[in-house]
mmCIF file of C-alpha atoms and ligand atoms in Angstrom:
data_model
loop_
_atom_site.group_PDB
_atom_site.id
_atom_site.type_symbol
_atom_site.label_atom_id
_atom_site.label_comp_id
_atom_site.label_asym_id
_atom_site.label_seq_id
_atom_site.Cartn_x
_atom_site.Cartn_y
_atom_site.Cartn_z
ATOM 1 C CA MET A 1 0.000 0.000 0.000
ATOM 2 C CA GLN A 2 1.068 3.567 -0.548
ATOM 3 C CA GLN A 3 2.537 5.271 2.518
ATOM 4 C CA LEU A 4 -0.104 7.492 4.074
ATOM 5 C CA ASP A 5 0.867 10.819 5.590
ATOM 6 C CA TRP A 6 -0.878 10.140 8.915
ATOM 7 C CA LYS A 7 -0.324 13.602 10.318
ATOM 8 C CA ASN A 8 -1.976 15.307 7.343
ATOM 9 C CA LEU A 9 -4.887 12.997 6.617
ATOM 10 C CA PRO A 10 -8.025 14.830 5.534
ATOM 11 C CA PHE A 11 -11.426 14.070 7.057
ATOM 12 C CA GLY A 12 -12.501 12.360 3.871
ATOM 13 C CA TYR A 13 -12.655 9.048 2.064
ATOM 14 C CA ILE A 14 -9.519 7.046 1.414
ATOM 15 C CA LYS A 15 -9.792 3.617 -0.158
ATOM 16 C CA THR A 16 -8.926 0.705 2.119
ATOM 17 C CA LYS A 17 -8.613 -2.982 1.245
ATOM 18 C CA TYR A 18 -11.909 -4.546 2.241
ATOM 19 C CA ASN A 19 -15.441 -3.958 3.361
ATOM 20 C CA VAL A 20 -17.941 -6.461 4.752
ATOM 21 C CA ARG A 21 -21.515 -7.050 3.678
ATOM 22 C CA CYS A 22 -24.525 -9.052 4.668
ATOM 23 C CA THR A 23 -27.957 -9.484 3.102
ATOM 24 C CA TYR A 24 -31.321 -9.939 4.745
ATOM 25 C CA LYS A 25 -33.562 -12.117 2.610
ATOM 26 C CA ASP A 26 -36.548 -14.411 3.197
ATOM 27 C CA GLY A 27 -36.827 -13.135 6.746
ATOM 28 C CA LYS A 28 -33.250 -13.807 7.849
ATOM 29 C CA TRP A 29 -29.706 -12.490 7.764
ATOM 30 C CA GLY A 30 -27.181 -14.379 5.645
ATOM 31 C CA GLU A 31 -23.447 -14.848 6.088
ATOM 32 C CA LEU A 32 -21.014 -11.947 6.343
ATOM 33 C CA GLU A 33 -19.140 -11.529 3.098
ATOM 34 C CA VAL A 34 -15.838 -9.800 2.522
ATOM 35 C CA SER A 35 -15.502 -7.617 -0.557
ATOM 36 C CA ASP A 36 -12.654 -5.677 -2.091
ATOM 37 C CA SER A 37 -14.971 -3.644 -4.284
ATOM 38 C CA GLU A 38 -15.991 -0.086 -3.491
ATOM 39 C CA TYR A 39 -19.250 -0.572 -5.374
ATOM 40 C CA ILE A 40 -22.544 -2.278 -4.663
ATOM 41 C CA PRO A 41 -24.680 -3.876 -7.338
ATOM 42 C CA MET A 42 -28.114 -2.448 -6.744
ATOM 43 C CA HIS A 43 -31.600 -3.005 -8.053
ATOM 44 C CA ILE A 44 -32.930 0.054 -9.855
ATOM 45 C CA ALA A 45 -36.121 -0.130 -7.777
ATOM 46 C CA ALA A 46 -34.391 -0.518 -4.382
ATOM 47 C CA THR A 47 -36.363 1.341 -1.700
ATOM 48 C CA ALA A 48 -33.204 3.080 -0.438
ATOM 49 C CA LEU A 49 -32.885 4.912 -3.741
ATOM 50 C CA HIS A 50 -36.506 5.977 -4.155
ATOM 51 C CA TYR A 51 -37.999 6.251 -0.703
ATOM 52 C CA GLY A 52 -34.984 6.913 1.479
ATOM 53 C CA GLN A 53 -35.053 3.616 3.359
ATOM 54 C CA GLU A 54 -31.496 3.993 4.638
ATOM 55 C CA ALA A 55 -29.752 4.493 7.976
ATOM 56 C CA PHE A 56 -26.131 4.599 9.009
ATOM 57 C CA GLU A 57 -23.738 4.852 11.927
ATOM 58 C CA GLY A 58 -20.473 6.646 12.513
ATOM 59 C CA MET A 59 -17.832 5.409 14.927
ATOM 60 C CA LYS A 60 -14.056 5.158 15.187
ATOM 61 C CA ALA A 61 -11.244 2.770 16.024
ATOM 62 C CA TYR A 62 -8.282 4.245 17.890
ATOM 63 C CA ARG A 63 -4.736 2.917 18.193
ATOM 64 C CA GLY A 64 -3.290 3.282 21.692
ATOM 65 C CA LYS A 65 0.263 3.774 22.924
ATOM 66 C CA ASP A 66 0.322 -0.025 23.465
ATOM 67 C CA ASN A 67 -0.426 -0.404 19.733
ATOM 68 C CA LYS A 68 -3.762 -2.047 20.527
ATOM 69 C CA ILE A 69 -6.857 -1.075 18.553
ATOM 70 C CA ARG A 70 -9.853 0.142 20.527
ATOM 71 C CA LEU A 71 -13.535 0.625 19.821
ATOM 72 C CA PHE A 72 -15.535 3.119 21.851
ATOM 73 C CA ARG A 73 -19.059 2.212 23.074
ATOM 74 C CA TRP A 74 -19.794 0.161 19.948
ATOM 75 C CA GLU A 75 -22.881 -1.326 21.576
ATOM 76 C CA GLU A 76 -24.496 2.113 21.663
ATOM 77 C CA ASN A 77 -23.995 2.411 17.902
ATOM 78 C CA ALA A 78 -25.458 -1.076 17.416
ATOM 79 C CA LYS A 79 -28.520 -0.177 19.483
ATOM 80 C CA ARG A 80 -28.932 3.139 17.715
ATOM 81 C CA LEU A 81 -28.867 1.428 14.321
ATOM 82 C CA GLN A 82 -31.654 -0.830 15.573
ATOM 83 C CA HIS A 83 -33.587 2.228 16.717
ATOM 84 C CA SER A 84 -33.134 3.819 13.279
ATOM 85 C CA ALA A 85 -34.155 0.566 11.549
ATOM 86 C CA GLU A 86 -37.348 0.397 13.595
ATOM 87 C CA GLY A 87 -38.027 4.049 12.860
ATOM 88 C CA ILE A 88 -38.180 3.551 9.102
ATOM 89 C CA HIS A 89 -39.361 -0.061 9.095
ATOM 90 C CA MET A 90 -36.183 -1.860 8.062
ATOM 91 C CA ALA A 91 -34.925 -5.255 9.206
ATOM 92 C CA LYS A 92 -32.844 -4.819 12.385
ATOM 93 C CA VAL A 93 -29.196 -5.826 12.461
ATOM 94 C CA PRO A 94 -28.662 -8.126 15.476
ATOM 95 C CA ILE A 95 -26.202 -6.671 18.011
ATOM 96 C CA ASP A 96 -23.750 -9.583 17.604
ATOM 97 C CA LEU A 97 -23.829 -9.353 13.804
ATOM 98 C CA PHE A 98 -23.095 -5.634 14.080
ATOM 99 C CA LEU A 99 -20.052 -6.311 16.285
ATOM 100 C CA GLN A 100 -18.794 -9.128 14.059
ATOM 101 C CA ALA A 101 -19.030 -6.943 10.975
ATOM 102 C CA VAL A 102 -17.291 -3.972 12.614
ATOM 103 C CA VAL A 103 -14.485 -6.084 14.077
ATOM 104 C CA LYS A 104 -13.990 -7.880 10.783
ATOM 105 C CA ALA A 105 -13.842 -4.648 8.797
ATOM 106 C CA VAL A 106 -11.318 -3.160 11.227
ATOM 107 C CA LYS A 107 -9.123 -6.264 11.409
ATOM 108 C CA LEU A 108 -9.026 -6.719 7.644
ATOM 109 C CA ASN A 109 -7.817 -3.127 7.341
ATOM 110 C CA GLN A 110 -5.532 -3.006 10.387
ATOM 111 C CA GLU A 111 -2.741 -1.291 8.486
ATOM 112 C CA PHE A 112 -5.083 1.660 7.975
ATOM 113 C CA VAL A 113 -5.565 2.295 11.683
ATOM 114 C CA PRO A 114 -3.373 5.379 12.155
ATOM 115 C CA PRO A 115 -0.464 5.197 14.617
ATOM 116 C CA TYR A 116 -0.871 6.549 18.139
ATOM 117 C CA GLY A 117 -0.001 10.196 18.535
ATOM 118 C CA THR A 118 -0.981 11.357 15.048
ATOM 119 C CA GLY A 119 -4.429 12.586 16.121
ATOM 120 C CA ALA A 120 -5.868 10.407 13.362
ATOM 121 C CA SER A 121 -8.180 7.405 13.702
ATOM 122 C CA LEU A 122 -10.037 4.854 11.612
ATOM 123 C CA TYR A 123 -13.562 6.024 10.841
ATOM 124 C CA ILE A 124 -16.093 3.191 10.673
ATOM 125 C CA ARG A 125 -19.254 3.536 8.630
ATOM 126 C CA PRO A 126 -21.952 0.871 9.123
ATOM 127 C CA LEU A 127 -24.735 1.262 6.568
ATOM 128 C CA LEU A 128 -28.164 -0.378 6.345
ATOM 129 C CA PHE A 129 -30.526 0.056 3.441
ATOM 130 C CA GLY A 130 -33.538 -1.353 1.659
ATOM 131 C CA SER A 131 -32.093 -3.203 -1.327
ATOM 132 C CA GLY A 132 -35.254 -5.025 -2.314
ATOM 133 C CA ALA A 133 -37.288 -3.727 -5.242
ATOM 134 C CA GLU A 134 -40.625 -2.001 -4.630
ATOM 135 C CA VAL A 135 -42.444 0.554 -6.699
ATOM 136 C CA GLY A 136 -45.330 1.185 -4.323
ATOM 137 C CA VAL A 137 -44.409 2.936 -1.086
ATOM 138 C CA ARG A 138 -43.795 0.118 1.358
ATOM 139 C CA PRO A 139 -40.857 -1.336 3.263
ATOM 140 C CA ALA A 140 -38.502 -3.528 1.207
ATOM 141 C CA LYS A 141 -38.365 -7.260 1.796
ATOM 142 C CA GLU A 142 -34.595 -7.312 1.298
ATOM 143 C CA TYR A 143 -31.912 -5.328 3.123
ATOM 144 C CA THR A 144 -28.182 -4.878 2.846
ATOM 145 C CA PHE A 145 -25.943 -4.173 5.811
ATOM 146 C CA LEU A 146 -22.389 -3.156 5.069
ATOM 147 C CA VAL A 147 -19.437 -1.763 6.961
ATOM 148 C CA PHE A 148 -16.585 0.146 5.409
ATOM 149 C CA VAL A 149 -13.724 1.966 7.072
ATOM 150 C CA THR A 150 -11.497 4.860 6.124
ATOM 151 C CA PRO A 151 -8.620 6.524 7.966
ATOM 152 C CA VAL A 152 -9.368 10.112 8.938
ATOM 153 C CA GLY A 153 -7.382 12.994 10.303
ATOM 154 C CA PRO A 154 -8.696 15.322 12.972
ATOM 155 C CA TYR A 155 -11.942 17.043 11.942
ATOM 156 C CA PHE A 156 -10.471 20.478 12.461
ATOM 157 C CA LYS A 157 -7.077 20.815 10.859
ATOM 158 C CA GLU A 158 -6.118 23.837 12.973
ATOM 159 C CA GLY A 159 -6.798 21.759 16.082
ATOM 160 C CA PHE A 160 -9.167 22.597 18.872
ATOM 161 C CA ASN A 161 -10.266 25.996 17.558
ATOM 162 C CA PRO A 162 -13.643 27.662 17.957
ATOM 163 C CA VAL A 163 -16.090 27.516 15.043
ATOM 164 C CA LYS A 164 -18.664 30.080 13.939
ATOM 165 C CA ILE A 165 -22.300 29.051 13.771
ATOM 166 C CA ALA A 166 -25.280 30.630 12.007
ATOM 167 C CA ILE A 167 -28.853 30.353 13.316
ATOM 168 C CA ILE A 168 -31.093 29.133 10.494
ATOM 169 C CA ARG A 169 -34.771 30.069 10.614
ATOM 170 C CA ASP A 170 -36.017 29.255 7.118
ATOM 171 C CA SER A 171 -35.422 25.520 7.027
ATOM 172 C CA ASP A 172 -35.659 22.621 9.472
ATOM 173 C CA ARG A 173 -33.552 19.503 9.804
ATOM 174 C CA ALA A 174 -36.278 17.308 11.271
ATOM 175 C CA ALA A 175 -39.874 17.611 12.452
ATOM 176 C CA PRO A 176 -40.823 17.088 16.116
ATOM 177 C CA LEU A 177 -42.593 13.808 15.374
ATOM 178 C CA GLY A 178 -40.562 13.067 12.246
ATOM 179 C CA THR A 179 -37.309 11.169 11.873
ATOM 180 C CA GLY A 180 -34.962 13.404 13.899
ATOM 181 C CA THR A 181 -34.084 10.713 16.434
ATOM 182 C CA PHE A 182 -33.105 8.262 13.683
ATOM 183 C CA LYS A 183 -29.738 8.434 11.958
ATOM 184 C CA VAL A 184 -31.199 8.373 8.463
ATOM 185 C CA GLY A 185 -29.852 9.928 5.287
ATOM 186 C CA GLY A 186 -33.098 11.835 4.744
ATOM 187 C CA ASN A 187 -32.325 14.105 7.706
ATOM 188 C CA TYR A 188 -28.966 14.897 6.149
ATOM 189 C CA ALA A 189 -30.573 15.723 2.811
ATOM 190 C CA ALA A 190 -32.993 17.995 4.673
ATOM 191 C CA SER A 191 -30.119 19.715 6.484
ATOM 192 C CA LEU A 192 -28.181 20.599 3.328
ATOM 193 C CA ARG A 193 -30.101 23.816 2.652
ATOM 194 C CA GLY A 194 -29.274 25.141 6.107
ATOM 195 C CA THR A 195 -25.672 23.958 5.862
ATOM 196 C CA ILE A 196 -25.117 25.670 2.517
ATOM 197 C CA LYS A 197 -26.855 28.821 3.700
ATOM 198 C CA SER A 198 -24.664 29.066 6.796
ATOM 199 C CA GLN A 199 -21.539 28.469 4.713
ATOM 200 C CA GLN A 200 -22.531 31.085 2.173
ATOM 201 C CA ALA A 201 -22.875 33.543 5.052
ATOM 202 C CA GLY A 202 -19.287 32.707 6.012
ATOM 203 C CA TYR A 203 -20.139 30.426 8.948
ATOM 204 C CA GLY A 204 -19.054 26.875 9.597
ATOM 205 C CA ALA A 205 -22.341 25.184 10.424
ATOM 206 C CA PRO A 206 -26.039 25.872 10.962
ATOM 207 C CA MET A 207 -27.836 26.006 14.295
ATOM 208 C CA TYR A 208 -31.320 24.544 13.943
ATOM 209 C CA LEU A 209 -34.092 25.705 16.243
ATOM 210 C CA ASP A 210 -37.258 23.892 17.239
ATOM 211 C CA CYS A 211 -39.675 23.787 14.297
ATOM 212 C CA CYS A 212 -42.773 25.073 16.090
ATOM 213 C CA GLU A 213 -41.723 28.228 17.892
ATOM 214 C CA LYS A 214 -38.191 28.838 16.582
ATOM 215 C CA LYS A 215 -37.290 29.546 20.173
ATOM 216 C CA TYR A 216 -35.269 26.575 21.414
ATOM 217 C CA ILE A 217 -31.919 25.239 20.265
ATOM 218 C CA ASP A 218 -32.148 21.841 18.574
ATOM 219 C CA GLU A 219 -28.896 20.769 16.898
ATOM 220 C CA ILE A 220 -25.760 22.189 15.325
ATOM 221 C CA GLY A 221 -25.613 20.701 11.821
ATOM 222 C CA ALA A 222 -25.125 16.995 12.504
ATOM 223 C CA ALA A 223 -23.885 17.502 16.053
ATOM 224 C CA ASN A 224 -25.506 17.975 19.459
ATOM 225 C CA PHE A 225 -25.309 21.277 21.326
ATOM 226 C CA PHE A 226 -24.075 21.828 24.866
ATOM 227 C CA ALA A 227 -23.341 24.851 27.027
ATOM 228 C CA ILE A 228 -21.500 25.464 30.282
ATOM 229 C CA LYS A 229 -22.778 27.873 32.902
ATOM 230 C CA ASP A 230 -22.359 28.047 36.706
ATOM 231 C CA ASN A 231 -20.624 24.669 36.876
ATOM 232 C CA THR A 232 -23.464 23.102 34.927
ATOM 233 C CA TYR A 233 -23.412 21.136 31.657
ATOM 234 C CA ILE A 234 -26.576 22.076 29.795
ATOM 235 C CA THR A 235 -27.848 20.238 26.708
ATOM 236 C CA PRO A 236 -31.185 20.518 24.869
ATOM 237 C CA LYS A 237 -34.014 18.066 25.245
ATOM 238 C CA SER A 238 -36.344 17.805 22.260
ATOM 239 C CA SER A 239 -38.151 15.154 20.253
ATOM 240 C CA SER A 240 -36.193 15.824 17.064
ATOM 241 C CA ILE A 241 -32.596 15.507 18.305
ATOM 242 C CA LEU A 242 -30.404 12.536 17.388
ATOM 243 C CA ALA A 243 -29.091 11.115 20.664
ATOM 244 C CA SER A 244 -25.339 11.616 20.349
ATOM 245 C CA ILE A 245 -23.156 8.980 22.012
ATOM 246 C CA THR A 246 -20.474 11.636 22.435
ATOM 247 C CA ASN A 247 -22.973 13.866 24.262
ATOM 248 C CA MET A 248 -24.088 10.939 26.442
ATOM 249 C CA SER A 249 -20.447 10.301 27.341
ATOM 250 C CA LEU A 250 -19.716 13.974 28.034
ATOM 251 C CA ILE A 251 -22.728 14.079 30.373
ATOM 252 C CA THR A 252 -21.283 11.178 32.370
ATOM 253 C CA LEU A 253 -17.803 12.711 32.407
ATOM 254 C CA ALA A 254 -19.206 16.095 33.473
ATOM 255 C CA GLU A 255 -20.905 14.378 36.410
ATOM 256 C CA ASP A 256 -17.685 12.513 37.244
ATOM 257 C CA LEU A 257 -15.861 15.848 37.272
ATOM 258 C CA GLY A 258 -18.387 17.316 39.697
ATOM 259 C CA TYR A 259 -20.513 19.407 37.335
ATOM 260 C CA LYS A 260 -24.266 19.482 37.450
ATOM 261 C CA VAL A 261 -26.105 18.342 34.324
ATOM 262 C CA GLU A 262 -29.315 19.761 32.896
ATOM 263 C CA ARG A 263 -31.206 18.256 29.944
ATOM 264 C CA ARG A 264 -34.032 20.594 29.107
ATOM 265 C CA PRO A 265 -35.315 22.898 26.394
ATOM 266 C CA VAL A 266 -32.633 25.546 25.898
ATOM 267 C CA SER A 267 -33.889 28.888 24.657
ATOM 268 C CA VAL A 268 -31.855 30.878 22.118
ATOM 269 C CA ASP A 269 -32.181 33.872 24.461
ATOM 270 C CA GLU A 270 -30.061 32.007 26.982
ATOM 271 C CA LEU A 271 -27.064 32.049 24.636
ATOM 272 C CA GLU A 272 -26.031 35.392 26.077
ATOM 273 C CA SER A 273 -25.633 33.929 29.562
ATOM 274 C CA PHE A 274 -23.478 30.911 28.664
ATOM 275 C CA GLU A 275 -19.799 30.785 29.584
ATOM 276 C CA GLU A 276 -18.864 28.155 26.998
ATOM 277 C CA VAL A 277 -20.791 26.608 24.133
ATOM 278 C CA GLY A 278 -19.912 23.741 21.851
ATOM 279 C CA ALA A 279 -21.054 21.103 19.388
ATOM 280 C CA CYS A 280 -20.313 17.422 19.954
ATOM 281 C CA GLY A 281 -20.198 14.255 17.885
ATOM 282 C CA THR A 282 -17.876 11.403 16.917
ATOM 283 C CA ALA A 283 -16.179 13.281 14.070
ATOM 284 C CA ALA A 284 -14.788 16.214 16.061
ATOM 285 C CA VAL A 285 -15.622 15.057 19.634
ATOM 286 C CA ILE A 286 -16.066 18.706 20.707
ATOM 287 C CA SER A 287 -16.069 21.760 18.479
ATOM 288 C CA PRO A 288 -15.994 24.780 20.702
ATOM 289 C CA ILE A 289 -18.257 27.524 19.365
ATOM 290 C CA GLY A 290 -16.661 30.955 19.256
ATOM 291 C CA GLU A 291 -19.484 32.911 17.694
ATOM 292 C CA VAL A 292 -23.167 32.529 16.861
ATOM 293 C CA ILE A 293 -24.914 34.849 14.430
ATOM 294 C CA ASP A 294 -28.658 35.120 13.960
ATOM 295 C CA ILE A 295 -28.613 35.664 10.188
ATOM 296 C CA GLU A 296 -32.053 37.284 10.080
ATOM 297 C CA SER A 297 -31.624 39.841 12.849
ATOM 298 C CA GLY A 298 -27.859 40.185 12.494
ATOM 299 C CA LYS A 299 -27.476 39.678 16.240
ATOM 300 C CA VAL A 300 -24.104 38.217 17.192
ATOM 301 C CA TYR A 301 -23.237 36.221 20.316
ATOM 302 C CA LYS A 302 -19.525 35.982 21.030
ATOM 303 C CA PHE A 303 -17.852 33.364 23.194
ATOM 304 C CA CYS A 304 -14.381 33.622 21.829
ATOM 305 C CA LYS A 305 -12.177 34.485 24.779
ATOM 306 C CA ASP A 306 -8.621 34.691 23.330
ATOM 307 C CA CYS A 307 -10.150 32.488 20.660
ATOM 308 C CA LYS A 308 -9.475 29.272 22.555
ATOM 309 C CA ALA A 309 -11.736 26.573 23.863
ATOM 310 C CA GLY A 310 -13.089 27.241 27.362
ATOM 311 C CA PRO A 311 -11.555 25.372 30.312
ATOM 312 C CA VAL A 312 -14.492 23.036 30.915
ATOM 313 C CA SER A 313 -14.799 22.076 27.227
ATOM 314 C CA LYS A 314 -11.047 21.462 27.126
ATOM 315 C CA LYS A 315 -11.138 19.298 30.242
ATOM 316 C CA LEU A 316 -14.070 17.247 28.927
ATOM 317 C CA TYR A 317 -12.400 16.865 25.532
ATOM 318 C CA ASP A 318 -9.070 15.746 27.005
ATOM 319 C CA THR A 319 -10.785 13.241 29.268
ATOM 320 C CA LEU A 320 -12.936 11.684 26.546
ATOM 321 C CA VAL A 321 -10.132 11.503 23.984
ATOM 322 C CA GLY A 322 -7.810 10.141 26.691
ATOM 323 C CA ILE A 323 -10.234 7.282 27.346
ATOM 324 C CA GLN A 324 -10.694 6.568 23.628
ATOM 325 C CA TYR A 325 -6.933 6.227 23.035
ATOM 326 C CA GLY A 326 -6.406 4.278 26.252
ATOM 327 C CA ASP A 327 -4.392 6.982 28.059
ATOM 328 C CA ILE A 328 -6.984 7.504 30.789
ATOM 329 C CA GLU A 329 -8.535 4.724 32.873
ATOM 330 C CA ASP A 330 -11.773 3.438 31.354
ATOM 331 C CA LYS A 331 -13.878 3.486 34.522
ATOM 332 C CA HIS A 332 -17.194 3.036 32.748
ATOM 333 C CA GLY A 333 -16.231 0.075 30.572
ATOM 334 C CA TRP A 334 -16.650 2.028 27.341
ATOM 335 C CA VAL A 335 -13.643 0.650 25.499
ATOM 336 C CA THR A 336 -13.385 -2.700 23.680
ATOM 337 C CA ILE A 337 -9.937 -3.852 22.628
ATOM 338 C CA ILE A 338 -9.847 -5.748 19.337
ATOM 339 C CA ASP A 339 -7.734 -8.914 19.537
ATOM 340 C CA LYS A 340 -4.706 -9.196 17.285
ATOM 341 C CA ASP A 341 -5.513 -12.423 15.418
HETATM 342 C C1 PLP B 1 -24.441 11.226 14.253
HETATM 343 C C2 PLP B 1 -25.117 12.468 14.704
HETATM 344 C C3 PLP B 1 -24.712 13.152 15.877
HETATM 345 C C4 PLP B 1 -23.534 12.735 16.703
HETATM 346 O O1 PLP B 1 -23.682 11.510 17.345
HETATM 347 P P1 PLP B 1 -22.410 10.751 17.919
HETATM 348 O O2 PLP B 1 -22.951 9.454 18.382
HETATM 349 O O3 PLP B 1 -21.879 11.569 19.036
HETATM 350 O O4 PLP B 1 -21.432 10.635 16.820
HETATM 351 C C5 PLP B 1 -25.429 14.275 16.245
HETATM 352 N N1 PLP B 1 -26.455 14.745 15.507
HETATM 353 C C6 PLP B 1 -26.852 14.127 14.366
HETATM 354 C C7 PLP B 1 -27.987 14.686 13.608
HETATM 355 C C8 PLP B 1 -26.202 12.979 13.940
HETATM 356 O O5 PLP B 1 -26.593 12.385 12.805
#
């Protein structure tokens, strides 16, 4: 294989050797198959293509100082994929099949797991979609589950630097009783208008508000929102947010570190009172937010003190990343080491 420049990897797709696949047919899952192709043969009437019957996961494998490869809370990803499958009426991937597929995909591509200390990791993308043909709107009878991996560099090249966010009021990512809690491609398609609009305004990502009143903070692009105030970790509660495993973990770590935690509707008006704000998700772990602009009113909220991440965000980030790479004791049993053979 060509020598990869681990320290300068983009957050993008790089071809690896293998991916693994499995088909659900006649009411049951078949055998896991290994493929070296980057393509999938697909029926032209597959429900994924026409009616958006598709869900995915995003997770990472990390190489520790001991050279061992670690997964982080994989079972939460497996359960979330089941939740998404139920949400759009797809066949569920059994938890053990999910683990087998992920471990197999990682092991077959071991040489692509970046070395410890480069800040890079192996991104893992499990994908589940309706591959059976239907023309009427109904769930497919056949499904494909596949896992591919790709080495990625840190999400933010400049490191842990604050991002600028734009409040979007003329499009929504997900409806309150829609598919917001499912990790489905349709939500991402719906979020593109807001993403492009925020970028055209010179901002990094959109902040979506609740659909009904446009009063409460929902999500930051495809990441959860959190704020720090008076020794409290505050994160929105709503029926359209995708439950982030990173956020869940930060909540636990915040409690461990002696902070209070509040999960409740968070009004945009509160932004002014927050000491630190950030977005969280697997890709970047934490992106500290330096500035929020309300595009329509032009109102700007600034959090950028010396343009660095706040102390609580930094502490939470260091702790979580430390656990993922095996540098900090894994008190909660979040890490699974993948055997060599
Ligand atoms: C995947 C995702 C997140 C982040 O979840 P993690 O489990 O932390 O990676 C947040 N919001 C949306 C909409 C997502 O799709």
